[in-house]
Coordinates of N, CA and C in Angstrom, one line a residue:
M885 N -30.5 209.5 112.5 CA -30.6 208.2 111.8 C -31.4 207.1 111.7
S886 N -32.7 207.7 110.7 CA -33.7 206.7 110.0 C -33.2 205.9 109.7
S887 N -32.4 205.1 109.6 CA -32.6 204.1 108.9 C -30.5 203.3 108.5
F888 N -30.4 202.4 108.5 CA -29.2 201.9 108.7 C -28.8 202.3 107.1
I889 N -29.9 201.7 106.2 CA -29.5 201.2 105.0 C -30.4 202.1 103.8
T890 N -29.2 202.2 103.4 CA -29.6 203.7 101.7 C -31.2 202.8 101.5
R891 N -31.3 203.7 100.4 CA -32.3 203.1 99.9 C -31.4 202.4 98.4
A892 N -30.2 203.0 98.1 CA -29.2 202.1 97.5 C -29.6 200.6 97.5
E893 N -29.1 199.8 98.5 CA -28.3 199.0 98.7 C -30.2 197.9 99.2
R894 N -30.9 198.4 99.3 CA -32.3 197.4 99.3 C -32.4 197.6 97.4
S895 N -32.5 198.0 96.6 CA -32.7 197.9 95.0 C -31.8 196.6 94.8
G896 N -30.4 196.2 94.9 CA -30.2 195.4 94.0 C -28.5 195.3 94.9
S897 N -28.0 194.4 94.7 CA -27.1 194.0 94.8 C -25.2 194.7 94.4
I898 N -24.5 194.8 95.2 CA -23.1 195.4 94.8 C -23.8 194.9 92.8
F899 N -23.3 193.9 93.0 CA -23.3 193.4 92.3 C -24.7 193.9 90.6
Y900 N -24.9 193.7 91.3 CA -26.3 194.1 90.3 C -25.6 195.5 90.0
R901 N -25.7 196.7 90.4 CA -25.5 197.4 90.4 C -24.2 198.4 89.4
I902 N -23.6 197.3 89.6 CA -22.0 197.6 88.8 C -22.7 196.8 87.8
T903 N -23.1 196.1 87.1 CA -23.5 195.4 86.0 C -24.3 197.3 85.4
G904 N -25.2 197.1 86.2 CA -26.2 198.5 85.4 C -25.2 199.6 85.4
L905 N -24.6 199.3 85.8 CA -23.4 201.0 85.1 C -22.9 200.6 84.7
I906 N -22.2 199.2 84.1 CA -20.9 198.8 82.9 C -22.8 199.0 81.6
R907 N -23.6 198.4 81.6 CA -24.2 198.5 80.5 C -25.1 199.8 80.1
G908 N -24.7 200.6 81.2 CA -25.9 201.9 81.1 C -24.6 202.6 80.2
G909 N -23.5 202.6 80.5 CA -22.2 203.0 80.6 C -21.9 204.1 81.1
Q910 N -21.8 204.1 82.0 CA -21.8 205.3 83.3 C -20.5 203.9 84.1
L911 N -19.9 203.0 83.5 CA -18.5 203.1 83.9 C -18.5 201.6 83.0
K912 N -16.9 202.2 82.4 CA -16.2 201.6 81.5 C -16.1 200.4 81.8
W913 N -15.8 199.3 80.7 CA -15.8 197.1 80.7 C -14.0 196.8 82.2
E914 N -13.3 198.7 81.4 CA -11.8 198.3 81.6 C -12.2 198.9 83.1
D915 N -13.0 199.3 83.8 CA -12.7 199.9 85.1 C -13.4 199.7 86.5
R916 N -13.9 198.1 85.7 CA -14.6 197.2 86.6 C -14.1 197.1 87.6
P917 N -14.3 196.8 88.8 CA -13.5 196.3 90.5 C -13.3 195.0 89.6
M918 N -12.2 194.9 90.9 CA -11.1 193.7 90.3 C -12.2 192.1 91.0
W919 N -12.7 191.8 91.1 CA -13.2 191.6 92.0 C -14.8 191.5 91.1
Y920 N -15.0 191.3 90.7 CA -16.8 191.7 89.5 C -16.3 189.9 88.5
D921 N -15.3 190.0 88.5 CA -15.9 188.8 87.2 C -14.7 187.5 87.8
V922 N -14.8 187.7 89.1 CA -15.1 186.3 90.4 C -16.7 186.2 90.6
Y923 N -16.6 186.7 90.9 CA -17.8 187.0 91.5 C -19.6 186.8 89.9
A924 N -18.3 186.6 88.9 CA -19.5 186.7 87.9 C -18.9 185.2 87.1
A925 N -18.2 185.0 87.8 CA -17.7 183.2 87.1 C -17.9 182.6 88.8
H926 N -18.0 182.8 89.9 CA -18.6 181.7 90.6 C -19.9 182.6 92.2
P927 N -21.1 183.0 91.5 CA -21.6 183.6 92.2 C -22.0 182.8 93.4
P928 N -22.4 183.6 94.6 CA -22.6 183.2 95.5 C -24.1 182.1 95.2
H929 N -24.6 180.6 96.3 CA -25.2 179.7 96.5 C -26.5 180.2 96.5
H930 N -26.8 181.6 97.7 CA -27.9 181.9 98.2 C -26.9 184.3 98.0
E931 N -27.9 184.0 97.4 CA -27.7 185.9 97.0 C -27.6 186.9 98.9
P932 N -26.5 187.2 98.6 CA -26.7 188.9 99.4 C -27.6 188.8 99.8
I933 N -28.7 189.2 100.6 CA -30.3 190.5 101.0 C -29.6 190.9 102.5
W934 N -30.3 192.3 101.9 CA -30.1 193.7 102.4 C -30.7 193.3 103.9
D935 N -31.3 192.4 104.2 CA -32.8 192.1 105.0 C -32.3 191.0 105.8
A936 N -31.6 190.4 106.0 CA -31.0 188.9 107.0 C -31.7 188.5 107.8
K937 N -32.1 187.7 108.2 CA -32.7 187.9 109.5 C -30.9 187.8 110.8
M938 N -31.2 188.2 111.6 CA -30.0 187.9 112.4 C -31.0 187.2 113.9
P939 N -30.3 186.7 114.8 CA -30.8 186.7 116.3 C -30.4 188.3 116.7
K940 N -31.8 188.3 117.8 CA -31.7 189.4 118.7 C -31.4 188.9 120.0
H941 N -30.8 189.9 120.8 CA -30.1 190.0 121.6 C -30.8 189.4 122.8
G942 N -30.0 188.3 123.2 CA -29.9 187.6 124.4 C -30.8 186.1 123.8
E943 N -31.3 186.5 122.6 CA -31.7 184.5 121.7 C -30.2 184.2 121.4
P944 N -31.2 182.5 121.9 CA -29.7 181.7 122.5 C -29.3 181.4 121.5
V945 N -28.0 180.5 121.2 CA -27.8 180.5 119.3 C -28.1 179.5 118.7
R946 N -28.7 178.9 117.8 CA -28.9 177.9 117.6 C -27.8 176.4 117.8
K947 N -27.6 175.8 118.0 CA -26.5 175.0 118.2 C -27.0 173.0 116.7
I948 N -26.1 173.6 115.9 CA -25.4 172.9 115.1 C -24.4 171.6 115.3
L949 N -25.1 171.0 115.1 CA -24.1 169.2 114.7 C -24.9 168.7 114.4
Y950 N -23.3 168.0 113.4 CA -22.9 167.5 112.0 C -22.7 165.4 112.5
P951 N -23.0 165.0 111.0 CA -22.9 163.5 111.3 C -21.3 163.5 112.7
E952 N -20.3 163.7 112.1 CA -19.2 163.4 111.9 C -19.3 163.8 113.1
D953 N -19.9 165.1 113.9 CA -19.3 165.3 115.3 C -19.9 164.1 116.5
V954 N -21.6 163.5 115.9 CA -21.3 161.7 116.9 C -20.2 161.1 116.9
E955 N -20.0 160.8 115.3 CA -18.8 159.6 115.5 C -18.2 160.3 116.1
R956 N -17.4 161.3 116.2 CA -16.3 161.5 117.7 C -16.3 161.4 118.4
A957 N -17.5 162.1 119.0 CA -17.8 161.9 120.0 C -17.2 160.1 120.3
K958 N -18.3 159.3 120.1 CA -17.7 158.0 120.3 C -16.7 157.6 120.2
Q959 N -16.0 158.1 119.6 CA -14.6 157.3 119.0 C -14.0 158.0 120.3
F960 N -14.3 159.0 120.5 CA -13.5 159.7 122.2 C -13.3 158.4 123.2
L961 N -14.7 158.6 123.3 CA -15.2 157.9 124.6 C -14.7 156.6 124.2
E962 N -14.3 155.7 122.8 CA -14.2 154.8 123.1 C -12.6 154.4 122.8
N963 N -11.8 155.2 122.9 CA -10.3 155.8 123.1 C -9.8 155.8 124.1
K964 N -10.7 156.2 124.9 CA -10.5 157.1 125.9 C -9.6 156.8 127.0
S965 N -9.3 155.5 127.2 CA -8.1 154.9 128.3 C -7.1 154.3 127.2
R966 N -7.3 154.7 125.7 CA -5.7 154.5 124.9 C -4.6 155.5 125.1
R967 N -5.6 157.2 125.3 CA -5.0 158.3 125.0 C -4.3 158.6 125.8
E968 N -2.9 159.9 125.4 CA -1.2 159.8 126.4 C -1.6 161.2 126.0
N969 N -0.6 161.8 127.1 CA -0.5 162.9 126.9 C 0.8 163.2 125.5
V970 N 1.1 164.0 124.6 CA 1.7 164.1 123.7 C 2.3 165.5 124.3
K971 N 3.5 165.9 124.8 CA 4.4 166.9 124.7 C 4.2 167.9 123.2
L972 N 4.0 168.9 123.1 CA 3.6 169.8 122.0 C 5.9 170.5 121.9
G973 N 6.5 170.6 123.0 CA 7.4 171.2 123.0 C 8.5 170.5 121.9
D974 N 9.9 171.0 122.0 CA 11.4 170.7 122.1 C 11.4 169.6 122.5
E975 N 11.6 168.5 122.4 CA 12.7 167.0 122.5 C 14.1 167.6 123.4
E976 N 14.3 168.0 124.3 CA 15.0 168.0 125.4 C 15.5 167.2 125.4

């Protein structure tokens, strides 16, 4: 196998290929896929691409830190002595 991706996948997203089939008359409007109207009404913010950059084997995963993570950590440390163990089982 010379490539994992065929030429058709490189030419455009499945949405644009289906749109082309509908415009060209090869696919009737009534026979369009169920997801077509949803995708047309709510397209993704970033167009999915076939050559997305993926991390290489052994490459460390980038740490993601949100502002609320810092605030949560502060609250955790401040309230450390006030925490109680909670039993999640049935009360007997």
